Amino acid sequence: MKRRIILLTGITAVLAACGQQAEPESPAIPMAQPGSPTVGAGGASTPPTADATTADGAGVITAVDPAAATITINHEAIRSIGWPAMTMTFKASPAVLREAAVGDRIQFDLTVRDGAGEVTAIYPH
């Protein structure tokens, strides 16, 4: 019975020691190429195109600026898009900003396009 095994560093030597042979296959972990999508800490890919990615996060509102249509959030890591915990300013609609107050601990929905985020909804946390 043949088994297909994805090759990882060191697995060939382990299999050889057990008397088994691994079949070559494409690498399990792709190497980044210039111009290719970047891979974040959570394994999520952020495409370099204008395509939007959605995510959700949690954090504390540190500023609300209705004139600039922005909200600043000290957020926890957002693993689905590979962002570490940090304080960031995001675009937000007037409807979202009306619900926001400095000091509120929130969960939020986020749309990311070309590396810039827009908070599309906030929820008490």
PDB file of N, CA and C in Angstrom, residues 59-109:
ATOM      1  N   GLY A  59     -11.051  45.043  20.599  1.00  0.00           N
ATOM      2  CA  GLY A  59     -10.139  46.040  21.139  1.00  0.00           C
ATOM      3  C   GLY A  59     -10.860  47.139  21.881  1.00  0.00           C
ATOM      4  N   VAL A  60     -10.123  48.220  22.142  1.00  0.00           N
ATOM      5  CA  VAL A  60     -10.649  49.375  22.868  1.00  0.00           C
ATOM      6  C   VAL A  60     -10.535  50.606  21.980  1.00  0.00           C
ATOM      7  N   ILE A  61     -11.610  51.357  21.882  1.00  0.00           N
ATOM      8  CA  ILE A  61     -11.607  52.581  21.081  1.00  0.00           C
ATOM      9  C   ILE A  61     -10.784  53.634  21.812  1.00  0.00           C
ATOM     10  N   THR A  62      -9.804  54.223  21.102  1.00  0.00           N
ATOM     11  CA  THR A  62      -8.965  55.254  21.711  1.00  0.00           C
ATOM     12  C   THR A  62      -9.226  56.641  21.130  1.00  0.00           C
ATOM     13  N   ALA A  63      -9.883  56.706  19.962  1.00  0.00           N
ATOM     14  CA  ALA A  63     -10.234  58.002  19.371  1.00  0.00           C
ATOM     15  C   ALA A  63     -11.344  57.812  18.349  1.00  0.00           C
ATOM     16  N   VAL A  64     -12.187  58.845  18.240  1.00  0.00           N
ATOM     17  CA  VAL A  64     -13.244  58.881  17.237  1.00  0.00           C
ATOM     18  C   VAL A  64     -13.169  60.260  16.597  1.00  0.00           C
ATOM     19  N   ASP A  65     -13.060  60.305  15.262  1.00  0.00           N
ATOM     20  CA  ASP A  65     -12.958  61.582  14.558  1.00  0.00           C
ATOM     21  C   ASP A  65     -13.997  61.635  13.438  1.00  0.00           C
ATOM     22  N   PRO A  66     -15.205  62.137  13.751  1.00  0.00           N
ATOM     23  CA  PRO A  66     -16.255  62.194  12.726  1.00  0.00           C
ATOM     24  C   PRO A  66     -15.871  63.063  11.529  1.00  0.00           C
ATOM     25  N   ALA A  67     -15.118  64.135  11.741  1.00  0.00           N
ATOM     26  CA  ALA A  67     -14.728  65.014  10.632  1.00  0.00           C
ATOM     27  C   ALA A  67     -13.846  64.281   9.624  1.00  0.00           C
ATOM     28  N   ALA A  68     -12.974  63.413  10.108  1.00  0.00           N
ATOM     29  CA  ALA A  68     -12.090  62.637   9.226  1.00  0.00           C
ATOM     30  C   ALA A  68     -12.693  61.285   8.862  1.00  0.00           C
ATOM     31  N   ALA A  69     -13.845  60.955   9.460  1.00  0.00           N
ATOM     32  CA  ALA A  69     -14.518  59.662   9.257  1.00  0.00           C
ATOM     33  C   ALA A  69     -13.599  58.503   9.630  1.00  0.00           C
ATOM     34  N   THR A  70     -12.966  58.629  10.837  1.00  0.00           N
ATOM     35  CA  THR A  70     -12.056  57.579  11.300  1.00  0.00           C
ATOM     36  C   THR A  70     -12.332  57.197  12.748  1.00  0.00           C
ATOM     37  N   ILE A  71     -11.911  55.983  13.060  1.00  0.00           N
ATOM     38  CA  ILE A  71     -11.974  55.460  14.426  1.00  0.00           C
ATOM     39  C   ILE A  71     -10.612  54.821  14.708  1.00  0.00           C
ATOM     40  N   THR A  72     -10.070  55.084  15.890  1.00  0.00           N
ATOM     41  CA  THR A  72      -8.785  54.499  16.269  1.00  0.00           C
ATOM     42  C   THR A  72      -9.051  53.449  17.333  1.00  0.00           C
ATOM     43  N   ILE A  73      -8.503  52.258  17.112  1.00  0.00           N
ATOM     44  CA  ILE A  73      -8.746  51.121  17.998  1.00  0.00           C
ATOM     45  C   ILE A  73      -7.413  50.492  18.403  1.00  0.00           C
ATOM     46  N   ASN A  74      -7.231  50.295  19.705  1.00  0.00           N
ATOM     47  CA  ASN A  74      -6.112  49.506  20.219  1.00  0.00           C
ATOM     48  C   ASN A  74      -6.611  48.070  20.196  1.00  0.00           C
ATOM     49  N   HIS A  75      -6.281  47.341  19.118  1.00  0.00           N
ATOM     50  CA  HIS A  75      -6.876  46.022  18.918  1.00  0.00           C
ATOM     51  C   HIS A  75      -5.925  44.885  19.263  1.00  0.00           C
ATOM     52  N   GLU A  76      -6.546  43.747  19.588  1.00  0.00           N
ATOM     53  CA  GLU A  76      -5.801  42.514  19.805  1.00  0.00           C
ATOM     54  C   GLU A  76      -5.321  42.006  18.452  1.00  0.00           C
ATOM     55  N   ALA A  77      -4.489  40.980  18.442  1.00  0.00           N
ATOM     56  CA  ALA A  77      -4.032  40.394  17.188  1.00  0.00           C
ATOM     57  C   ALA A  77      -5.237  39.941  16.365  1.00  0.00           C
ATOM     58  N   ILE A  78      -5.161  40.176  15.057  1.00  0.00           N
ATOM     59  CA  ILE A  78      -6.195  39.718  14.132  1.00  0.00           C
ATOM     60  C   ILE A  78      -5.537  38.638  13.288  1.00  0.00           C
ATOM     61  N   ARG A  79      -5.594  37.432  13.786  1.00  0.00           N
ATOM     62  CA  ARG A  79      -4.860  36.313  13.188  1.00  0.00           C
ATOM     63  C   ARG A  79      -5.297  35.978  11.768  1.00  0.00           C
ATOM     64  N   SER A  80      -6.573  36.164  11.459  1.00  0.00           N
ATOM     65  CA  SER A  80      -7.067  35.776  10.134  1.00  0.00           C
ATOM     66  C   SER A  80      -6.420  36.578   9.005  1.00  0.00           C
ATOM     67  N   ILE A  81      -5.873  37.758   9.319  1.00  0.00           N
ATOM     68  CA  ILE A  81      -5.178  38.548   8.302  1.00  0.00           C
ATOM     69  C   ILE A  81      -3.716  38.792   8.664  1.00  0.00           C
ATOM     70  N   GLY A  82      -3.259  38.140   9.738  1.00  0.00           N
ATOM     71  CA  GLY A  82      -1.847  38.205  10.100  1.00  0.00           C
ATOM     72  C   GLY A  82      -1.396  39.505  10.741  1.00  0.00           C
ATOM     73  N   TRP A  83      -2.300  40.251  11.356  1.00  0.00           N
ATOM     74  CA  TRP A  83      -1.925  41.502  12.002  1.00  0.00           C
ATOM     75  C   TRP A  83      -1.675  41.268  13.484  1.00  0.00           C
ATOM     76  N   PRO A  84      -0.557  41.763  14.019  1.00  0.00           N
ATOM     77  CA  PRO A  84      -0.319  41.666  15.465  1.00  0.00           C
ATOM     78  C   PRO A  84      -1.170  42.697  16.204  1.00  0.00           C
ATOM     79  N   ALA A  85      -1.206  42.587  17.508  1.00  0.00           N
ATOM     80  CA  ALA A  85      -1.909  43.582  18.322  1.00  0.00           C
ATOM     81  C   ALA A  85      -1.227  44.935  18.139  1.00  0.00           C
ATOM     82  N   MET A  86      -2.035  45.980  17.977  1.00  0.00           N
ATOM     83  CA  MET A  86      -1.496  47.331  17.815  1.00  0.00           C
ATOM     84  C   MET A  86      -2.633  48.336  17.859  1.00  0.00           C
ATOM     85  N   THR A  87      -2.288  49.605  17.849  1.00  0.00           N
ATOM     86  CA  THR A  87      -3.281  50.673  17.761  1.00  0.00           C
ATOM     87  C   THR A  87      -3.282  51.171  16.318  1.00  0.00           C
ATOM     88  N   MET A  88      -4.476  51.181  15.708  1.00  0.00           N
ATOM     89  CA  MET A  88      -4.609  51.586  14.311  1.00  0.00           C
ATOM     90  C   MET A  88      -5.806  52.499  14.124  1.00  0.00           C
ATOM     91  N   THR A  89      -5.711  53.367  13.129  1.00  0.00           N
ATOM     92  CA  THR A  89      -6.815  54.229  12.744  1.00  0.00           C
ATOM     93  C   THR A  89      -7.435  53.654  11.473  1.00  0.00           C
ATOM     94  N   PHE A  90      -8.751  53.506  11.504  1.00  0.00           N
ATOM     95  CA  PHE A  90      -9.494  52.925  10.387  1.00  0.00           C
ATOM     96  C   PHE A  90     -10.529  53.917   9.885  1.00  0.00           C
ATOM     97  N   LYS A  91     -10.889  53.800   8.622  1.00  0.00           N
ATOM     98  CA  LYS A  91     -12.045  54.525   8.099  1.00  0.00           C
ATOM     99  C   LYS A  91     -13.291  53.915   8.729  1.00  0.00           C
ATOM    100  N   ALA A  92     -14.354  54.710   8.827  1.00  0.00           N
ATOM    101  CA  ALA A  92     -15.624  54.200   9.352  1.00  0.00           C
ATOM    102  C   ALA A  92     -16.749  55.110   8.873  1.00  0.00           C
ATOM    103  N   SER A  93     -17.910  54.524   8.661  1.00  0.00           N
ATOM    104  CA  SER A  93     -19.073  55.292   8.215  1.00  0.00           C
ATOM    105  C   SER A  93     -19.611  56.130   9.370  1.00  0.00           C
ATOM    106  N   PRO A  94     -20.378  57.173   9.058  1.00  0.00           N
ATOM    107  CA  PRO A  94     -21.001  57.972  10.117  1.00  0.00           C
ATOM    108  C   PRO A  94     -21.865  57.114  11.050  1.00  0.00           C
ATOM    109  N   ALA A  95     -22.555  56.110  10.519  1.00  0.00           N
ATOM    110  CA  ALA A  95     -23.399  55.245  11.356  1.00  0.00           C
ATOM    111  C   ALA A  95     -22.556  54.501  12.390  1.00  0.00           C
ATOM    112  N   VAL A  96     -21.391  54.004  11.989  1.00  0.00           N
ATOM    113  CA  VAL A  96     -20.508  53.314  12.932  1.00  0.00           C
ATOM    114  C   VAL A  96     -19.973  54.310  13.965  1.00  0.00           C
ATOM    115  N   LEU A  97     -19.561  55.485  13.505  1.00  0.00           N
ATOM    116  CA  LEU A  97     -18.989  56.479  14.420  1.00  0.00           C
ATOM    117  C   LEU A  97     -20.000  56.960  15.462  1.00  0.00           C
ATOM    118  N   ARG A  98     -21.285  57.013  15.111  1.00  0.00           N
ATOM    119  CA  ARG A  98     -22.313  57.431  16.079  1.00  0.00           C
ATOM    120  C   ARG A  98     -22.415  56.452  17.250  1.00  0.00           C
ATOM    121  N   GLU A  99     -22.094  55.187  17.010  1.00  0.00           N
ATOM    122  CA  GLU A  99     -22.164  54.154  18.051  1.00  0.00           C
ATOM    123  C   GLU A  99     -20.877  54.063  18.876  1.00  0.00           C
ATOM    124  N   ALA A 100     -19.828  54.758  18.464  1.00  0.00           N
ATOM    125  CA  ALA A 100     -18.503  54.621  19.077  1.00  0.00           C
ATOM    126  C   ALA A 100     -18.235  55.678  20.133  1.00  0.00           C
ATOM    127  N   ALA A 101     -17.601  55.255  21.214  1.00  0.00           N
ATOM    128  CA  ALA A 101     -17.182  56.189  22.263  1.00  0.00           C
ATOM    129  C   ALA A 101     -15.806  55.767  22.769  1.00  0.00           C
ATOM    130  N   VAL A 102     -14.953  56.757  22.996  1.00  0.00           N
ATOM    131  CA  VAL A 102     -13.611  56.481  23.510  1.00  0.00           C
ATOM    132  C   VAL A 102     -13.728  55.693  24.817  1.00  0.00           C
ATOM    133  N   GLY A 103     -12.933  54.647  24.928  1.00  0.00           N
ATOM    134  CA  GLY A 103     -12.933  53.801  26.117  1.00  0.00           C
ATOM    135  C   GLY A 103     -13.797  52.560  25.994  1.00  0.00           C
ATOM    136  N   ASP A 104     -14.686  52.517  24.984  1.00  0.00           N
ATOM    137  CA  ASP A 104     -15.533  51.337  24.789  1.00  0.00           C
ATOM    138  C   ASP A 104     -14.683  50.136  24.384  1.00  0.00           C
ATOM    139  N   ARG A 105     -14.940  49.007  25.028  1.00  0.00           N
ATOM    140  CA  ARG A 105     -14.320  47.741  24.613  1.00  0.00           C
ATOM    141  C   ARG A 105     -15.299  47.129  23.613  1.00  0.00           C
ATOM    142  N   ILE A 106     -14.794  46.829  22.412  1.00  0.00           N
ATOM    143  CA  ILE A 106     -15.676  46.396  21.328  1.00  0.00           C
ATOM    144  C   ILE A 106     -15.133  45.175  20.586  1.00  0.00           C
ATOM    145  N   GLN A 107     -16.031  44.552  19.857  1.00  0.00           N
ATOM    146  CA  GLN A 107     -15.671  43.642  18.782  1.00  0.00           C
ATOM    147  C   GLN A 107     -16.064  44.401  17.531  1.00  0.00           C
ATOM    148  N   PHE A 108     -15.352  44.156  16.422  1.00  0.00           N
ATOM    149  CA  PHE A 108     -15.656  44.913  15.216  1.00  0.00           C
ATOM    150  C   PHE A 108     -15.450  44.065  13.971  1.00  0.00           C
ATOM    151  N   ASP A 109     -16.206  44.420  12.934  1.00  0.00           N
ATOM    152  CA  ASP A 109     -16.048  43.821  11.621  1.00  0.00           C
ATOM    153  C   ASP A 109     -15.176  44.768  10.807  1.00  0.00           C
TER     154      ASP A 109
END
